[in-house]
Amino acid sequence: MANPNKIAGFRPIKHLNGNPWNGNFNVYYKSASSNIFRGSPVILAGSADTTGKYPTIDVGGAGAPFVGVAIAFSTTPYIAADPTNLELLYSPSGTSHYVAVVDDPQVIFELFQEEGTDMAITDVGMNCPIVAESGDTTTGLSTVTMDYSDLAVTSTDEVKVLRLINSEDNALGSYARFEVLINNHTYGQGLGSLGYD
């Protein structure tokens, strides 16, 4: 059976120690920059909002260390209690928002492999860059995937492939879902570790 094509960017699932993801996040601020979707990787942008309490972020791309993954948006920093947030699916370019970011470097995410050449069991443990963000403005979900064509041991690659997601509707092949760890993380130790070939 073919894997379903339900690309949704990064989805937090658990911690490196095996505990389920506890829903925790920190709040950041996005000024009028690029689109940011739920599941988008984000980077620090070198400033903060006017209070100085919420660091600025922008959408993450290949080669830059990620600070985490965006999961929700709001017009105020009180994201969990903001009633205006209920219909806010993503943060469009040209609009400022406060953003809930899963920024713990020990959180494991689910991430899809791009369509094309299939990953193999021998690729587990390798590092992988991502395919550039575009996003879906209808669902509000990120369309980031792993760029299998550049799978390597390179320590600056954005994610480390941990294992195939253990699910009946998931198998090696196009749109396979993998557990990944952000390898090149702003709050991690250095640029990340080498992959294992």
PDB file of C-alpha atoms in Angstrom:
ATOM      1  CA  MET A   1       0.000   0.000   0.000  1.00  0.00           C
ATOM      2  CA  ALA A   2       1.329   3.459  -0.904  1.00  0.00           C
ATOM      3  CA  ASN A   3       1.981   5.949   1.889  1.00  0.00           C
ATOM      4  CA  PRO A   4      -0.627   8.743   2.090  1.00  0.00           C
ATOM      5  CA  ASN A   5       0.569  12.173   0.951  1.00  0.00           C
ATOM      6  CA  LYS A   6      -0.346  14.236   4.030  1.00  0.00           C
ATOM      7  CA  ILE A   7       2.748  16.417   4.347  1.00  0.00           C
ATOM      8  CA  ALA A   8       2.453  18.653   7.403  1.00  0.00           C
ATOM      9  CA  GLY A   9       5.960  19.901   8.164  1.00  0.00           C
ATOM     10  CA  PHE A  10       7.497  19.133  11.538  1.00  0.00           C
ATOM     11  CA  ARG A  11       5.117  17.613  14.103  1.00  0.00           C
ATOM     12  CA  PRO A  12       6.361  17.225  17.707  1.00  0.00           C
ATOM     13  CA  ILE A  13       5.749  13.709  19.008  1.00  0.00           C
ATOM     14  CA  LYS A  14       8.018  12.910  21.960  1.00  0.00           C
ATOM     15  CA  HIS A  15      11.218  13.674  23.826  1.00  0.00           C
ATOM     16  CA  LEU A  16      14.547  12.009  23.237  1.00  0.00           C
ATOM     17  CA  ASN A  17      14.186  10.164  26.559  1.00  0.00           C
ATOM     18  CA  GLY A  18      11.021   8.448  25.272  1.00  0.00           C
ATOM     19  CA  ASN A  19       8.455  10.550  27.142  1.00  0.00           C
ATOM     20  CA  PRO A  20       5.558  11.923  25.055  1.00  0.00           C
ATOM     21  CA  TRP A  21       5.840  15.576  24.033  1.00  0.00           C
ATOM     22  CA  ASN A  22       4.234  17.515  26.887  1.00  0.00           C
ATOM     23  CA  GLY A  23       2.833  20.390  24.815  1.00  0.00           C
ATOM     24  CA  ASN A  24       5.331  22.948  26.141  1.00  0.00           C
ATOM     25  CA  PHE A  25       6.545  25.840  24.004  1.00  0.00           C
ATOM     26  CA  ASN A  26       8.039  29.313  24.309  1.00  0.00           C
ATOM     27  CA  VAL A  27       6.644  32.475  22.737  1.00  0.00           C
ATOM     28  CA  TYR A  28       8.559  34.406  20.073  1.00  0.00           C
ATOM     29  CA  TYR A  29       7.682  37.356  17.845  1.00  0.00           C
ATOM     30  CA  LYS A  30       7.429  37.469  14.074  1.00  0.00           C
ATOM     31  CA  SER A  31       7.617  40.916  12.517  1.00  0.00           C
ATOM     32  CA  ALA A  32       6.381  41.492   8.953  1.00  0.00           C
ATOM     33  CA  SER A  33       8.600  38.858   7.351  1.00  0.00           C
ATOM     34  CA  SER A  34       7.916  35.636   5.439  1.00  0.00           C
ATOM     35  CA  ASN A  35       4.922  33.324   5.755  1.00  0.00           C
ATOM     36  CA  ILE A  36       5.229  30.996   8.733  1.00  0.00           C
ATOM     37  CA  PHE A  37       3.005  27.913   8.919  1.00  0.00           C
ATOM     38  CA  ARG A  38       2.198  25.349  11.591  1.00  0.00           C
ATOM     39  CA  GLY A  39       5.102  22.913  11.396  1.00  0.00           C
ATOM     40  CA  SER A  40       7.531  25.442   9.896  1.00  0.00           C
ATOM     41  CA  PRO A  41      11.109  25.436  11.181  1.00  0.00           C
ATOM     42  CA  VAL A  42      12.104  28.896  12.409  1.00  0.00           C
ATOM     43  CA  ILE A  43      15.351  30.756  13.088  1.00  0.00           C
ATOM     44  CA  LEU A  44      16.272  33.648  15.361  1.00  0.00           C
ATOM     45  CA  ALA A  45      16.153  37.004  13.558  1.00  0.00           C
ATOM     46  CA  GLY A  46      18.442  38.989  15.880  1.00  0.00           C
ATOM     47  CA  SER A  47      15.993  41.279  17.694  1.00  0.00           C
ATOM     48  CA  ALA A  48      12.849  41.239  19.866  1.00  0.00           C
ATOM     49  CA  ASP A  49       9.402  42.821  20.104  1.00  0.00           C
ATOM     50  CA  THR A  50       9.077  46.302  21.658  1.00  0.00           C
ATOM     51  CA  THR A  51       9.038  44.865  25.193  1.00  0.00           C
ATOM     52  CA  GLY A  52      12.292  42.957  24.651  1.00  0.00           C
ATOM     53  CA  LYS A  53      10.650  39.841  26.109  1.00  0.00           C
ATOM     54  CA  TYR A  54       9.961  37.937  22.908  1.00  0.00           C
ATOM     55  CA  PRO A  55      12.852  37.267  20.488  1.00  0.00           C
ATOM     56  CA  THR A  56      12.143  37.776  16.806  1.00  0.00           C
ATOM     57  CA  ILE A  57      12.061  34.831  14.424  1.00  0.00           C
ATOM     58  CA  ASP A  58      11.815  34.181  10.698  1.00  0.00           C
ATOM     59  CA  VAL A  59      11.125  31.058   8.660  1.00  0.00           C
ATOM     60  CA  GLY A  60      14.084  28.647   8.604  1.00  0.00           C
ATOM     61  CA  GLY A  61      15.800  27.445   5.470  1.00  0.00           C
ATOM     62  CA  ALA A  62      18.682  25.213   4.460  1.00  0.00           C
ATOM     63  CA  GLY A  63      21.995  25.843   6.195  1.00  0.00           C
ATOM     64  CA  ALA A  64      20.817  27.918   9.160  1.00  0.00           C
ATOM     65  CA  PRO A  65      20.487  26.590  12.724  1.00  0.00           C
ATOM     66  CA  PHE A  66      16.833  26.226  13.742  1.00  0.00           C
ATOM     67  CA  VAL A  67      15.584  27.558  17.065  1.00  0.00           C
ATOM     68  CA  GLY A  68      12.537  25.309  16.837  1.00  0.00           C
ATOM     69  CA  VAL A  69       9.210  24.696  15.116  1.00  0.00           C
ATOM     70  CA  ALA A  70       6.144  26.981  14.966  1.00  0.00           C
ATOM     71  CA  ILE A  71       2.891  25.429  16.192  1.00  0.00           C
ATOM     72  CA  ALA A  72       0.480  28.362  16.827  1.00  0.00           C
ATOM     73  CA  PHE A  73       0.040  32.092  16.270  1.00  0.00           C
ATOM     74  CA  SER A  74      -1.610  35.017  18.027  1.00  0.00           C
ATOM     75  CA  THR A  75      -1.967  38.796  18.042  1.00  0.00           C
ATOM     76  CA  THR A  76      -0.911  38.787  21.707  1.00  0.00           C
ATOM     77  CA  PRO A  77       1.820  36.887  23.584  1.00  0.00           C
ATOM     78  CA  TYR A  78      -0.847  35.017  25.565  1.00  0.00           C
ATOM     79  CA  ILE A  79      -1.309  32.419  22.885  1.00  0.00           C
ATOM     80  CA  ALA A  80      -3.062  29.712  24.886  1.00  0.00           C
ATOM     81  CA  ALA A  81      -5.718  32.162  26.157  1.00  0.00           C
ATOM     82  CA  ASP A  82      -6.214  34.400  23.112  1.00  0.00           C
ATOM     83  CA  PRO A  83      -9.728  33.961  21.626  1.00  0.00           C
ATOM     84  CA  THR A  84      -8.639  35.722  18.410  1.00  0.00           C
ATOM     85  CA  ASN A  85      -6.274  32.801  17.756  1.00  0.00           C
ATOM     86  CA  LEU A  86      -8.985  30.202  17.104  1.00  0.00           C
ATOM     87  CA  GLU A  87      -9.175  30.765  13.332  1.00  0.00           C
ATOM     88  CA  LEU A  88      -5.538  31.795  12.772  1.00  0.00           C
ATOM     89  CA  LEU A  89      -4.092  28.944  10.711  1.00  0.00           C
ATOM     90  CA  TYR A  90      -0.777  30.566   9.757  1.00  0.00           C
ATOM     91  CA  SER A  91       1.060  33.888   9.900  1.00  0.00           C
ATOM     92  CA  PRO A  92       1.132  35.562   6.471  1.00  0.00           C
ATOM     93  CA  SER A  93       3.945  37.684   5.129  1.00  0.00           C
ATOM     94  CA  GLY A  94       3.521  41.358   6.012  1.00  0.00           C
ATOM     95  CA  THR A  95       1.737  40.612   9.301  1.00  0.00           C
ATOM     96  CA  SER A  96       3.242  40.608  12.796  1.00  0.00           C
ATOM     97  CA  HIS A  97       2.317  37.817  15.197  1.00  0.00           C
ATOM     98  CA  TYR A  98       3.404  36.170  18.394  1.00  0.00           C
ATOM     99  CA  VAL A  99       4.367  32.570  17.674  1.00  0.00           C
ATOM    100  CA  ALA A 100       4.385  29.460  19.873  1.00  0.00           C
ATOM    101  CA  VAL A 101       7.646  27.642  19.139  1.00  0.00           C
ATOM    102  CA  VAL A 102       8.700  24.168  20.291  1.00  0.00           C
ATOM    103  CA  ASP A 103      12.325  25.095  20.980  1.00  0.00           C
ATOM    104  CA  ASP A 104      13.545  22.232  23.175  1.00  0.00           C
ATOM    105  CA  PRO A 105      16.493  20.628  21.309  1.00  0.00           C
ATOM    106  CA  GLN A 106      15.534  17.253  22.827  1.00  0.00           C
ATOM    107  CA  VAL A 107      12.116  17.068  21.125  1.00  0.00           C
ATOM    108  CA  ILE A 108      11.684  14.475  18.363  1.00  0.00           C
ATOM    109  CA  PHE A 109       9.498  15.392  15.385  1.00  0.00           C
ATOM    110  CA  GLU A 110       7.646  13.490  12.700  1.00  0.00           C
ATOM    111  CA  LEU A 111       8.720  14.594   9.211  1.00  0.00           C
ATOM    112  CA  PHE A 112       7.931  13.310   5.710  1.00  0.00           C
ATOM    113  CA  GLN A 113      10.478  12.233   3.141  1.00  0.00           C
ATOM    114  CA  GLU A 114      10.138  14.034  -0.185  1.00  0.00           C
ATOM    115  CA  GLU A 115       8.616  12.171  -3.118  1.00  0.00           C
ATOM    116  CA  GLY A 116      11.229  10.552  -5.336  1.00  0.00           C
ATOM    117  CA  THR A 117      14.155   8.259  -4.512  1.00  0.00           C
ATOM    118  CA  ASP A 118      13.205   6.178  -1.502  1.00  0.00           C
ATOM    119  CA  MET A 119      15.212   6.161   1.693  1.00  0.00           C
ATOM    120  CA  ALA A 120      16.628   2.806   2.779  1.00  0.00           C
ATOM    121  CA  ILE A 121      17.110   1.175   6.173  1.00  0.00           C
ATOM    122  CA  THR A 122      20.826   1.956   5.869  1.00  0.00           C
ATOM    123  CA  ASP A 123      19.967   5.674   5.881  1.00  0.00           C
ATOM    124  CA  VAL A 124      18.805   5.607   9.501  1.00  0.00           C
ATOM    125  CA  GLY A 125      21.292   7.646  11.542  1.00  0.00           C
ATOM    126  CA  MET A 126      22.236   9.886   8.640  1.00  0.00           C
ATOM    127  CA  ASN A 127      21.735  13.648   8.507  1.00  0.00           C
ATOM    128  CA  CYS A 128      19.502  15.354   5.973  1.00  0.00           C
ATOM    129  CA  PRO A 129      18.771  18.911   4.815  1.00  0.00           C
ATOM    130  CA  ILE A 130      15.219  20.090   4.220  1.00  0.00           C
ATOM    131  CA  VAL A 131      13.376  21.054   1.051  1.00  0.00           C
ATOM    132  CA  ALA A 132      12.611  24.799   1.046  1.00  0.00           C
ATOM    133  CA  GLU A 133       9.390  25.933   2.739  1.00  0.00           C
ATOM    134  CA  SER A 134       6.303  26.849   0.741  1.00  0.00           C
ATOM    135  CA  GLY A 135       3.318  26.001   2.910  1.00  0.00           C
ATOM    136  CA  ASP A 136      -0.393  25.493   2.340  1.00  0.00           C
ATOM    137  CA  THR A 137      -2.494  28.613   2.953  1.00  0.00           C
ATOM    138  CA  THR A 138      -5.710  26.565   3.015  1.00  0.00           C
ATOM    139  CA  THR A 139      -4.725  24.160   5.802  1.00  0.00           C
ATOM    140  CA  GLY A 140      -2.135  26.438   7.402  1.00  0.00           C
ATOM    141  CA  LEU A 141       0.358  23.539   7.431  1.00  0.00           C
ATOM    142  CA  SER A 142       3.998  23.616   6.435  1.00  0.00           C
ATOM    143  CA  THR A 143       5.118  21.648   3.383  1.00  0.00           C
ATOM    144  CA  VAL A 144       8.707  21.126   4.563  1.00  0.00           C
ATOM    145  CA  THR A 145      10.096  17.670   3.788  1.00  0.00           C
ATOM    146  CA  MET A 146      13.469  15.933   4.012  1.00  0.00           C
ATOM    147  CA  ASP A 147      15.707  16.361   0.967  1.00  0.00           C
ATOM    148  CA  TYR A 148      16.762  12.751   0.433  1.00  0.00           C
ATOM    149  CA  SER A 149      18.995  13.634  -2.522  1.00  0.00           C
ATOM    150  CA  ASP A 150      21.470  15.337  -0.149  1.00  0.00           C
ATOM    151  CA  LEU A 151      21.467  12.749   2.648  1.00  0.00           C
ATOM    152  CA  ALA A 152      24.957  12.805   4.214  1.00  0.00           C
ATOM    153  CA  VAL A 153      26.983  12.681   7.414  1.00  0.00           C
ATOM    154  CA  THR A 154      27.406  16.490   7.329  1.00  0.00           C
ATOM    155  CA  SER A 155      27.095  18.029  10.808  1.00  0.00           C
ATOM    156  CA  THR A 156      25.438  21.213   9.499  1.00  0.00           C
ATOM    157  CA  ASP A 157      22.474  19.373   7.958  1.00  0.00           C
ATOM    158  CA  GLU A 158      19.219  20.372   9.612  1.00  0.00           C
ATOM    159  CA  VAL A 159      17.854  17.021  10.804  1.00  0.00           C
ATOM    160  CA  LYS A 160      19.085  13.627  11.963  1.00  0.00           C
ATOM    161  CA  VAL A 161      17.052  10.603  10.808  1.00  0.00           C
ATOM    162  CA  LEU A 162      16.282   8.448  13.867  1.00  0.00           C
ATOM    163  CA  ARG A 163      13.857   5.785  12.624  1.00  0.00           C
ATOM    164  CA  LEU A 164      10.766   5.112  10.529  1.00  0.00           C
ATOM    165  CA  ILE A 165       7.525   6.087  12.282  1.00  0.00           C
ATOM    166  CA  ASN A 166       6.014   2.865  13.664  1.00  0.00           C
ATOM    167  CA  SER A 167       2.541   2.954  12.116  1.00  0.00           C
ATOM    168  CA  GLU A 168       0.463   0.580   9.995  1.00  0.00           C
ATOM    169  CA  ASP A 169       0.002   3.268   7.319  1.00  0.00           C
ATOM    170  CA  ASN A 170       3.723   4.019   6.998  1.00  0.00           C
ATOM    171  CA  ALA A 171       6.431   2.119   5.103  1.00  0.00           C
ATOM    172  CA  LEU A 172       9.705   2.858   3.335  1.00  0.00           C
ATOM    173  CA  GLY A 173       8.954   4.669   0.078  1.00  0.00           C
ATOM    174  CA  SER A 174       7.628   8.004  -1.173  1.00  0.00           C
ATOM    175  CA  TYR A 175       6.032  10.094   1.587  1.00  0.00           C
ATOM    176  CA  ALA A 176       7.415   7.838   4.308  1.00  0.00           C
ATOM    177  CA  ARG A 177       7.300   9.468   7.750  1.00  0.00           C
ATOM    178  CA  PHE A 178      10.377   9.435   9.961  1.00  0.00           C
ATOM    179  CA  GLU A 179      11.270  10.401  13.494  1.00  0.00           C
ATOM    180  CA  VAL A 180      13.855  13.167  13.268  1.00  0.00           C
ATOM    181  CA  LEU A 181      15.786  15.347  15.677  1.00  0.00           C
ATOM    182  CA  ILE A 182      16.799  18.902  14.784  1.00  0.00           C
ATOM    183  CA  ASN A 183      20.532  18.367  14.341  1.00  0.00           C
ATOM    184  CA  ASN A 184      21.584  21.962  13.688  1.00  0.00           C
ATOM    185  CA  HIS A 185      19.800  23.610  16.661  1.00  0.00           C
ATOM    186  CA  THR A 186      20.428  27.104  18.046  1.00  0.00           C
ATOM    187  CA  TYR A 187      20.217  25.790  21.624  1.00  0.00           C
ATOM    188  CA  GLY A 188      22.044  22.547  20.909  1.00  0.00           C
ATOM    189  CA  GLN A 189      25.730  21.836  21.367  1.00  0.00           C
ATOM    190  CA  GLY A 190      27.567  23.422  18.458  1.00  0.00           C
ATOM    191  CA  LEU A 191      26.510  22.795  14.868  1.00  0.00           C
ATOM    192  CA  GLY A 192      25.243  19.273  15.445  1.00  0.00           C
ATOM    193  CA  SER A 193      26.727  15.813  15.277  1.00  0.00           C
ATOM    194  CA  LEU A 194      27.935  13.857  12.285  1.00  0.00           C
ATOM    195  CA  GLY A 195      25.563  11.339  10.759  1.00  0.00           C
ATOM    196  CA  TYR A 196      26.319   7.617  10.838  1.00  0.00           C
ATOM    197  CA  ASP A 197      26.855   5.897   7.516  1.00  0.00           C
TER     198      ASP A 197
END
